[in-house]
XYZ file of C-alpha atoms in Angstrom:
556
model
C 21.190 -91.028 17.171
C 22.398 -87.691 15.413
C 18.900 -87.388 13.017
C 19.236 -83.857 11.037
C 15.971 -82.381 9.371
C 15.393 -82.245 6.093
C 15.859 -78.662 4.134
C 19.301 -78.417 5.827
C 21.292 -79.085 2.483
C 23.761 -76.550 2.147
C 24.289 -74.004 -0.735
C 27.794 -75.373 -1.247
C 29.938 -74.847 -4.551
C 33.224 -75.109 -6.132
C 34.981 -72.970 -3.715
C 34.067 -75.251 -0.616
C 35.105 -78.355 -2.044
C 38.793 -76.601 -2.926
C 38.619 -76.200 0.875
C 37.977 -79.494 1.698
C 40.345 -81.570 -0.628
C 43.150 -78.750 0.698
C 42.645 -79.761 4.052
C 42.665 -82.970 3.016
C 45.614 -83.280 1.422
C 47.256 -80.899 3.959
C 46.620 -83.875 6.523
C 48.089 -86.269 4.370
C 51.127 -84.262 3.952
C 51.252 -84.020 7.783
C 51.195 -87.784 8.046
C 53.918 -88.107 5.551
C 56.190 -85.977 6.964
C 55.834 -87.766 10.504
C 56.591 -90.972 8.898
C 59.988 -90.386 8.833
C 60.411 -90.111 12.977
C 59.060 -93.399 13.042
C 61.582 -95.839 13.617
C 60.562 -97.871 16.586
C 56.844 -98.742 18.298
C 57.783 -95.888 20.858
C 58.447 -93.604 18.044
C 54.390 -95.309 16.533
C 52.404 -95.484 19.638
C 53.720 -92.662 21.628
C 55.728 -89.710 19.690
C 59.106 -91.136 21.365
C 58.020 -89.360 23.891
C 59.438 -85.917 22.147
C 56.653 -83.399 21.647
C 56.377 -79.983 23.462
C 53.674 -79.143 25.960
C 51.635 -76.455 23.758
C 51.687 -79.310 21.270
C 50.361 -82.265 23.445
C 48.083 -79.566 25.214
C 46.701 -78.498 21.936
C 45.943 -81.678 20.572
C 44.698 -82.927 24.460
C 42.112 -80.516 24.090
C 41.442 -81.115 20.275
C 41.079 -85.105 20.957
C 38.201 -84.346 23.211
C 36.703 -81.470 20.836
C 34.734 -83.654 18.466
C 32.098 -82.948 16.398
C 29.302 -85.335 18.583
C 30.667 -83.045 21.153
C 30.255 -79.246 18.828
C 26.514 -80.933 17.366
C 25.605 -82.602 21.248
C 26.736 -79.547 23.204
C 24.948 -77.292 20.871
C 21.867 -79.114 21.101
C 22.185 -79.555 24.798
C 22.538 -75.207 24.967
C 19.654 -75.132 22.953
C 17.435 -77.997 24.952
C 18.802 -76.803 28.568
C 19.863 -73.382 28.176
C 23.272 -72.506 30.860
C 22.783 -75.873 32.334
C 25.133 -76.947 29.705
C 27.988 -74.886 30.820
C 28.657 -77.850 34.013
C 30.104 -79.930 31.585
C 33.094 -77.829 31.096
C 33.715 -75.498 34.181
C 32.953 -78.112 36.808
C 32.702 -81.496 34.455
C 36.114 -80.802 33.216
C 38.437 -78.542 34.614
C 39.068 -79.338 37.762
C 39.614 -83.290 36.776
C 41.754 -82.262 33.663
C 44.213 -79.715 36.537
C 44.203 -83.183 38.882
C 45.183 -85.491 36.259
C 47.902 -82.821 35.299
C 48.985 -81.897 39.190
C 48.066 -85.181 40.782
C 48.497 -88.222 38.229
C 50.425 -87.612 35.675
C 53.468 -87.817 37.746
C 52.342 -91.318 38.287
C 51.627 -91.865 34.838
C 54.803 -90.175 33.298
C 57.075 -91.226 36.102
C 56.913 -94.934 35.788
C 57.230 -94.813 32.085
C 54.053 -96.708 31.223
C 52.698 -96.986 27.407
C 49.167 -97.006 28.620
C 46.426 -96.320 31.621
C 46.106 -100.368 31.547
C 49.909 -101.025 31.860
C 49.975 -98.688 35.368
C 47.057 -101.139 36.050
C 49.495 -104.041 35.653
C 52.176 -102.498 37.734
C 50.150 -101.738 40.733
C 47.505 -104.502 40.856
C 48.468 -107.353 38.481
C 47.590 -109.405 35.385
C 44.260 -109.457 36.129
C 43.421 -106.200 36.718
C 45.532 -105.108 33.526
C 43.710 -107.548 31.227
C 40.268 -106.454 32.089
C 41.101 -102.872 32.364
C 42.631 -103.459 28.210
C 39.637 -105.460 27.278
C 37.090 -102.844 28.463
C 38.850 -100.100 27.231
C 39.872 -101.553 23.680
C 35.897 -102.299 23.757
C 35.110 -98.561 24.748
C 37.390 -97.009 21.895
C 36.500 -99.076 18.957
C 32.505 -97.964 20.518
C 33.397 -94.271 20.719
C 35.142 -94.308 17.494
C 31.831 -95.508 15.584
C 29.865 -92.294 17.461
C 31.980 -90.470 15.386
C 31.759 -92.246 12.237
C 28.103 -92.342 12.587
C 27.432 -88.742 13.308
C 29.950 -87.871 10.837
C 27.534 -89.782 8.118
C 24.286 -88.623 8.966
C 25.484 -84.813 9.331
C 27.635 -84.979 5.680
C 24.477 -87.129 4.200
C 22.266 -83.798 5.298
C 24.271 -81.290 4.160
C 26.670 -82.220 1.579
C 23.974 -84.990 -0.097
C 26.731 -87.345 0.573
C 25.451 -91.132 1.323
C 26.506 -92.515 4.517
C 28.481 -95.207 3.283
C 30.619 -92.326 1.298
C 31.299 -90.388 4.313
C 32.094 -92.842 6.239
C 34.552 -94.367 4.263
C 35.938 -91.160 2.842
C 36.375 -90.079 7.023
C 37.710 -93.799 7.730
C 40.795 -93.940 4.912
C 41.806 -90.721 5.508
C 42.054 -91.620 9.354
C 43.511 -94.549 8.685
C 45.686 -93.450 6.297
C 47.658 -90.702 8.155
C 47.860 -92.756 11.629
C 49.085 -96.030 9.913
C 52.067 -93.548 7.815
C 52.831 -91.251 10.845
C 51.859 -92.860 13.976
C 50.760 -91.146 17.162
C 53.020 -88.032 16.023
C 50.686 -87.717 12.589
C 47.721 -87.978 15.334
C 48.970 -85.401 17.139
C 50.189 -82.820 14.896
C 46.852 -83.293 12.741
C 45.066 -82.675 16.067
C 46.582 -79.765 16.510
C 45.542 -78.332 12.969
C 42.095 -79.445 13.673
C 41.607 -77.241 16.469
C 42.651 -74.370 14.766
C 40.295 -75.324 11.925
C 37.429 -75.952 14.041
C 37.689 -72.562 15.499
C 38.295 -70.921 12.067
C 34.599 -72.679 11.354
C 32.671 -71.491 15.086
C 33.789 -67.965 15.660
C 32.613 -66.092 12.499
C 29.506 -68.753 12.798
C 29.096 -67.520 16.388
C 29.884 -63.653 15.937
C 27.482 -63.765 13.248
C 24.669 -65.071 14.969
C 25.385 -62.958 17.637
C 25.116 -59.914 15.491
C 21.824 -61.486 13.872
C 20.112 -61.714 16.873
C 20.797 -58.284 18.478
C 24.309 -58.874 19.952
C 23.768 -60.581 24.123
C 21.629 -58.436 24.953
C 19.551 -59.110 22.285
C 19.930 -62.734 22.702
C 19.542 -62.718 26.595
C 16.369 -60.626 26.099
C 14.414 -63.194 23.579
C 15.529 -65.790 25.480
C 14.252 -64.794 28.873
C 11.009 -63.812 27.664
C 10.716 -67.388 25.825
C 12.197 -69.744 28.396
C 12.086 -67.320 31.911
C 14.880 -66.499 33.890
C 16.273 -69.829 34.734
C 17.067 -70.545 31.223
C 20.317 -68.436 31.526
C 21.134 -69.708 34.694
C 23.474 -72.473 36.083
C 22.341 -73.187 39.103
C 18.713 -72.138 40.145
C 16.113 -74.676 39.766
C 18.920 -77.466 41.006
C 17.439 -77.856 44.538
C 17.325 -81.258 45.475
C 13.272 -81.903 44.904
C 13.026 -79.038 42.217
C 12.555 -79.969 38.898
C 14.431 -78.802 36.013
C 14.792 -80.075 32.058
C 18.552 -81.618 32.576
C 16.171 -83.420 35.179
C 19.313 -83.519 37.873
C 20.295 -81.170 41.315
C 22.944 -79.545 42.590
C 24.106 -82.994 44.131
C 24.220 -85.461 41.275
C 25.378 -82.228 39.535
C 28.421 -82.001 42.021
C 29.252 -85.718 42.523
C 27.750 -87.657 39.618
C 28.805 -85.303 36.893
C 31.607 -82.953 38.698
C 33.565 -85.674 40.377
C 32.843 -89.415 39.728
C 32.011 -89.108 36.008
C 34.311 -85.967 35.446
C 37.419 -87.448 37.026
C 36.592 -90.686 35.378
C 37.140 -89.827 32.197
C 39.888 -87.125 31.849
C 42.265 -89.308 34.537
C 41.200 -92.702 32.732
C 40.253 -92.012 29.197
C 44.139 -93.172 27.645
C 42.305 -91.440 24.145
C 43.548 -87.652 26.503
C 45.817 -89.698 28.700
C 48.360 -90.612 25.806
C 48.944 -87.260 24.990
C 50.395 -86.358 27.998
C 52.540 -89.738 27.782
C 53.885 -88.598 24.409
C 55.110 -84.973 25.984
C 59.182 -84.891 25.991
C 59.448 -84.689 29.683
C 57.508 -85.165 33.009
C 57.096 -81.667 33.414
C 55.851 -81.094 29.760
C 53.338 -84.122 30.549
C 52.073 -82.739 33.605
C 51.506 -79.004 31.960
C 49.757 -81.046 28.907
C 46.209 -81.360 30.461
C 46.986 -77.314 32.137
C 47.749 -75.933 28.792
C 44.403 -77.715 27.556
C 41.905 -76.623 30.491
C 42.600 -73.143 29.337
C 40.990 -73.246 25.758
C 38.331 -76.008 27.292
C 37.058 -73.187 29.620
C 36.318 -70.913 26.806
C 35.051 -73.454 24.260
C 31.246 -72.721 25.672
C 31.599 -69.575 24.299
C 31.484 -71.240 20.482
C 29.682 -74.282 21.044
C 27.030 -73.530 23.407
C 25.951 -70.011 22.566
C 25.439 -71.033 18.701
C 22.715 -73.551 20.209
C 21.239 -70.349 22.031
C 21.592 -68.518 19.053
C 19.971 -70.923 16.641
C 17.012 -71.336 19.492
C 16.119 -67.346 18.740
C 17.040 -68.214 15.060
C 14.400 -71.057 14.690
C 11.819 -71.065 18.016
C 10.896 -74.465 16.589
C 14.085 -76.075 17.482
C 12.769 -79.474 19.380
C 9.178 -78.658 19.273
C 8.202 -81.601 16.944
C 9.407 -84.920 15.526
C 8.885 -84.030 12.006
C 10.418 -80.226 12.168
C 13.860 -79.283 13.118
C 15.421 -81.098 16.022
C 17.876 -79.794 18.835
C 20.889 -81.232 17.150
C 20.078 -79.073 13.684
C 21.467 -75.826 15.791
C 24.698 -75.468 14.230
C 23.381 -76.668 10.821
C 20.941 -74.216 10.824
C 23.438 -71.251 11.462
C 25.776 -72.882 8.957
C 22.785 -73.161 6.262
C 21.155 -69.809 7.673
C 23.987 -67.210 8.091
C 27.325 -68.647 6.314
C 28.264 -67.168 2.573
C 30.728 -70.080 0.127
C 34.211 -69.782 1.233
C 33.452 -69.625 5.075
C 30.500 -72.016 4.584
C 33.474 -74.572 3.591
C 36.082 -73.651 6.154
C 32.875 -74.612 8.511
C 31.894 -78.122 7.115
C 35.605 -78.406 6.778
C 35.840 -77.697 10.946
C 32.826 -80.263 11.449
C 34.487 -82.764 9.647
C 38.236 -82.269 11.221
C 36.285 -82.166 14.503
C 34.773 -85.825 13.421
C 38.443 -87.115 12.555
C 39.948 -85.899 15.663
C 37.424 -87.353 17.984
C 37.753 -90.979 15.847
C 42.189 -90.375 15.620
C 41.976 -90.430 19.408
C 39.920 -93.328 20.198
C 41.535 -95.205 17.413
C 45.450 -94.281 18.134
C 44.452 -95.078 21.546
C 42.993 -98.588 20.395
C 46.207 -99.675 18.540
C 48.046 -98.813 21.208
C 46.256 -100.939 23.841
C 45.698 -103.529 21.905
C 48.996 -104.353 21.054
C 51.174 -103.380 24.294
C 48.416 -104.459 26.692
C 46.410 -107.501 25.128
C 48.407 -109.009 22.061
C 52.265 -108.165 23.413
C 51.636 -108.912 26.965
C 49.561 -112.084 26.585
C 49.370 -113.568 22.906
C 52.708 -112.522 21.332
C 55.203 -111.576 24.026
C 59.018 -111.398 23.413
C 58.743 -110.553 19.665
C 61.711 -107.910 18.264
C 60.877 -104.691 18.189
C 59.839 -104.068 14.536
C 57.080 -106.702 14.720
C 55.136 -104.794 17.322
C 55.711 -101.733 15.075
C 53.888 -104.056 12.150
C 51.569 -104.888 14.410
C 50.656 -101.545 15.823
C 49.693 -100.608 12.237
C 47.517 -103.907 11.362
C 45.318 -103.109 14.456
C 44.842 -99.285 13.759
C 43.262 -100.915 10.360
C 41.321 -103.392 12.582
C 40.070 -100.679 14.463
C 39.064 -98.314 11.976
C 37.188 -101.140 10.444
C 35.281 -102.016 13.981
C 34.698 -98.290 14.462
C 32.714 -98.573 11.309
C 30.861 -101.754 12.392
C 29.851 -100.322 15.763
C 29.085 -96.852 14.153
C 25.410 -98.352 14.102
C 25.163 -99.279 17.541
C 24.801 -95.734 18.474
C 21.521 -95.417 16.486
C 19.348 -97.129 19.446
C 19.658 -94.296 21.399
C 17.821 -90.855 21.058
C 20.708 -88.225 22.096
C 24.650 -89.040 20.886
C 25.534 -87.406 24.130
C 23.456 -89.466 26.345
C 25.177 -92.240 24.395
C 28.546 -91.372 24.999
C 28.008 -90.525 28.919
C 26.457 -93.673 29.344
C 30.109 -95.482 27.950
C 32.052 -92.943 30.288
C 29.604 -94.270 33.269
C 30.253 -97.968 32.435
C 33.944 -97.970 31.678
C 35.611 -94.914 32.911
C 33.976 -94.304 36.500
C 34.751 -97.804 37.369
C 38.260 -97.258 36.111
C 39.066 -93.941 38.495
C 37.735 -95.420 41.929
C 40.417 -98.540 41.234
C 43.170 -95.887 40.255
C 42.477 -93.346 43.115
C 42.018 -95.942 46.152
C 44.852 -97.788 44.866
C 46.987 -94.636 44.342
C 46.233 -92.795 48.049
C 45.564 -96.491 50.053
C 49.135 -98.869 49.884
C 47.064 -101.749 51.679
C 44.674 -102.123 48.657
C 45.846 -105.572 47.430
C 45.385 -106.816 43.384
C 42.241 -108.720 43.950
C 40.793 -105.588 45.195
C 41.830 -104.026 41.996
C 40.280 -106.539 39.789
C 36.923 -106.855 41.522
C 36.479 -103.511 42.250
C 36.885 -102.548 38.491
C 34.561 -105.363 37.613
C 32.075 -104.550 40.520
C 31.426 -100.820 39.878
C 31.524 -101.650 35.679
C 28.649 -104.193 36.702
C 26.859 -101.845 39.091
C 26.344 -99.234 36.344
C 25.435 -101.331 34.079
C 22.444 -102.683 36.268
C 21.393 -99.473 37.774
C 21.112 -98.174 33.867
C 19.519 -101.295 32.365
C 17.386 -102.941 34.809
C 16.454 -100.360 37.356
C 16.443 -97.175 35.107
C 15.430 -98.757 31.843
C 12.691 -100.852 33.443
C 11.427 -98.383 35.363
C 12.158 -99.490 38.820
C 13.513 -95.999 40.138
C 12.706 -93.168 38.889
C 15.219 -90.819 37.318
C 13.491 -87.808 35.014
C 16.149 -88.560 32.101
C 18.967 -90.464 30.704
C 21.716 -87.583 31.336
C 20.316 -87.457 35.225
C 20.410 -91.894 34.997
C 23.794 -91.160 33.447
C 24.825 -89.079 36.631
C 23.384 -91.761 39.274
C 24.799 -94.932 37.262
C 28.530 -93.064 37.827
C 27.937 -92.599 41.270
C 26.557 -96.391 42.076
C 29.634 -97.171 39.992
C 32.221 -95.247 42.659
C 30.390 -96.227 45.461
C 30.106 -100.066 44.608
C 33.186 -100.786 43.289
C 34.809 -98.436 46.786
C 33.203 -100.668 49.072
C 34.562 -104.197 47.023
C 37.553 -102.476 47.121
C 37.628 -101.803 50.923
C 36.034 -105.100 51.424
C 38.218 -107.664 49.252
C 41.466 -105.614 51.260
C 40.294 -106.291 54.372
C 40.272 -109.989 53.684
C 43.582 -110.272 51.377
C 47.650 -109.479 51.469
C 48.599 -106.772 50.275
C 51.472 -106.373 47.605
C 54.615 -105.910 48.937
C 55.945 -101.795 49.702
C 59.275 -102.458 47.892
C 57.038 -103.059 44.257
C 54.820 -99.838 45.138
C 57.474 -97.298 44.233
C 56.350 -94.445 42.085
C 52.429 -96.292 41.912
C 51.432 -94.537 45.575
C 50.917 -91.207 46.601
C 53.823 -90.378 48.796
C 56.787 -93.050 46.948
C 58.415 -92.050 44.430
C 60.463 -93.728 41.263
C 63.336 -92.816 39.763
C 61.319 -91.355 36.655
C 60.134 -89.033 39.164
C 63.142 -87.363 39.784
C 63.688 -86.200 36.057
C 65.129 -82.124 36.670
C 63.073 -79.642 34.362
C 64.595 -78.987 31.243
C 66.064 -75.480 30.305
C 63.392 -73.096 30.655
C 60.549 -75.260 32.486
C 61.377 -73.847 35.545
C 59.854 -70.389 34.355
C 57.547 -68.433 36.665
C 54.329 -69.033 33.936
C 55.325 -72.859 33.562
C 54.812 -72.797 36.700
C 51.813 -76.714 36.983
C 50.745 -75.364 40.472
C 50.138 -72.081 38.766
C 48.530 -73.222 35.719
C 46.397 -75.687 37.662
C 44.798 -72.993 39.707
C 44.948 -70.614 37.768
C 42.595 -72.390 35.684
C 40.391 -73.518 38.478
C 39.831 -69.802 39.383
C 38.885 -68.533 36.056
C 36.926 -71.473 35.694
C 34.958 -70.518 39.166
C 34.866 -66.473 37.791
C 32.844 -67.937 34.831
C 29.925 -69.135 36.637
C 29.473 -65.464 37.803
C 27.758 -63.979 35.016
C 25.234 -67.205 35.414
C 25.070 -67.664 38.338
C 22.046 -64.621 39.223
């Protein structure tokens, strides 16, 4: 649970409110004005597939840039020092160039509305329906996080109750996906980042400059915390302890590979939009253009937590003072004059709607291709899906605000939402990758593996980490060990259940394998695509590298 000390109310007057109800009325505006490109339930759920890459890369980045994730990154810079930094250059960039170099021509090329419906065409019913279920059960989930960090966070600032913020947050959501569709989405994503950065650079150059500049900064903090605290890797020897309480191996594979590539190749919340680029070579540059600002985003997320640790050297040191997750509060509160102070809760709060217009536009669109069009309601025209698509983006903003609460039972948002990616994501990749580079893997494999390695994390974190039969040091190193039983159980069902059934036949595994290919797949690159700097292979690595450079500076 996101809990916020008390004395963090903010100084906030006229001036930031004018902020606020602009923004808000500017993201209205947005949603009306994609309301009229909405004329079919391609147009609703996926843009028409007609958007530009900087567009879908913008808001691929921007979907994933929520505020649990400013607050719980913060907090995690300020609890574990460089440690933090994983999460993006190796828990996210290399997955986000795969999906992009490796996937998405999968994805793209067989014209698919969602991750389940790929599901459907390479393993079956079965497979498809479970893979919808869990992952209509994982949005509405990861929607509430945001809701219900969104209300504690206004209630301590602003004075706002939770129930206000939450439905304030939840109509306005609701409002400009049900008008505009995944374009509104989208296009307000893309505002949001820029709004969200307008709110963490001047709070992060000015803390910089309040603390002594990096040097100053680096200097308080080594004589605080020691060396390590400012390093990525030392104290990560397998047997060494260290606070993320994890080594260099469950580092590499747990969080680097099995949970990293489970969510940003899985997740259809980043996954749709790629789908909704205007090409395949726009989709496949969306998650590119996006690793490029993700590698960077450290810089104003997990330096304000280091910042706000020399600010207030009580951060975390007691229940009843100020907690790990009050970093960026406290900078807002400490260092911010009216005017910027309102661009930043304005940033905090577009960062909340983003991360909830993602899980929720991905919910609607699930729901109704996957679950109530393929099983419940199927052959209906055209418009009635449309009509439908709308109901259940109400439904789900109305769930996301029921499960909001669920959240509060544990002690660390982020430990919260790893723990979803480790039951419903990890499972997800190892059926997707074995299926996509193995043609024998037959559909029951498909289906039992997913449920397998879902089941498998779900033990390992309930009965043997939560009762205490292994030992793991703390719920982000269970987090890392539940992904990895997850990939390696549901593998060997996988392997297992092929050995002992047919496989489907090669003529329907066109375009779903590595090495086949469907006619979607042989789209030419529209004018201009074939550019030297458009260049996927280029982008890919080219992000990889600069990713790898990164680690220098924390890496001695």
């Amino acid at each position: 649970m996101i809990t916020l000390a008390e004395g963090l109310r903010l100084p906030t007057n006229g001036l930031d409110y004018t902020i606020l109800a602009i923004y808000f009325v500017v993201v209205l505006g947005i949603g009306f004005a994609a309301k009229r490109s909405v004329k079919t339930s391609l147009d609703f759920f996926l843009s028409g597939r007609s958007l530009p890459a900087w567009v879908t890369g913008l808001a691929f980045v921007a979907a994933n840039l929520g505020a649990t994730e400013i607050l719980g990154m913060a907090a995690n810079g300020a609890q574990y020092g460089a440690y933090t930094v994983h999460w993006y250059w190796i828990g996210a960039i290399p997955a986000m160039v795969f999906l992009g170099l490796v996937m998405m021509p999968f994805y793209y090329g067989s014209k698919v509305r969602s991750v389940p419906e790929f599901l459907l065409h390479r393993f079956g019913p079965s497979s498809h329906l479970l893979s919808s279920v869990i992952f209509a059960v994982s949005s509405v989930l990861i929607a509430g996080v945001n809701l219900y960090a969104m209300a504690i966070v206004l209630q301590a600032l602003l004075g706002w109750p939770q129930w206000v913020a939450i439905v304030v947050a939840g109509v306005f959501v609701l409002a400009y996906i049900t008008i505009g569709g995944l374009s509104s989405a989208i296009y307000n994503e893309v505002l949001q980042f820029f709004v969200i950065l307008a709110a963490l650079i001047p709070l992060t150059i000015v803390g910089l400059k309040r603390v002594g500049g990096w040097d100053g900064l680096t200097d308080s903090l080594n004589s605080s915390h020691g060396d390590a605290f400012l390093t990525a890797w030392q104290g990560t020897g397998i047997g060494e302890a260290n606070p993320l309480g994890a080594n260099w191996l469950t580092i590499v594979l747990g969080l680097g590979f099995v949970m990293s590539f489970g969510y940003w190749t899985t997740n259809f919340a980043e996954v749709q939009r790629a789908l909704s680029a205007k090409n395949l070579s726009a989709a496949k540059r969306t998650p590119l253009i996006a690793a490029f600002p993700k590698i960077f985003i450290p810089l104003v997320v997990v330096v304000p937590g280091l910042i706000a640790l020399v600010m207030e050297p009580t951060l975390g040191k007691s229940k009843d003072g100020l907690q790990y997750n009050d970093a960026i509060p406290v900078l807002m509160r400490d260092l911010l004059p009216n005017g910027v102070l309102g661009i930043a809760v304005t940033g905090l709060l577009a960062a909340f709607m983003a991360g909830m217009a993602a899980n929720v536009s991905s919910f609607n669109t699930v729901f109704t291709n996957d679950i109530w069009a393929a099983y419940l309601k199927k052959g209906r025209e055209d418009r009635y899906y449309l009509t439908t698509g709308r109901v259940v983006t109400a439904v789900g903003v109305l769930i996301g605000m029921g499960t909001a609460f669920i959240a509060s039972s544990f002690s660390n948002i982020m430990n919260y939402l790893q723990t979803l990616f480790s039951f419903f994501n990890v499972p997800l990749f190892v059926v997707f990758i074995i299926g996509m580079f193995w043609k024998r893997t037959s559909a029951a494999a498909g289906f039992w593996g997913l449920l397998s390695g879902t089941v498998a994390a779900m033990i390992n974190y309930f009965w043997l980490y939560k009762q205490g039969i292994i030992a793991i040091p703390s719920e982000q190193g269970a987090n890392f060990v539940s992904s990895i039983v997850a990939f390696v159980v549901g593998a060997l069902v996988m392997v297992l259940v092929t050995l002992v059934t047919k496989p489907k036949p090669a003529a329907s595994l066109a375009g779903l394998v590595y090495g086949s290919r469907s006619p979607g797949m042989e789209e030419l690159p529209a004018e201009g695509d074939d550019a030297w700097y458009r260049k996927p292979a280029l982008l890919g690595w080219g992000a990889v590298v600069l990713a790898a450079v990164c680690y220098i500076p924390f890496s001695f």
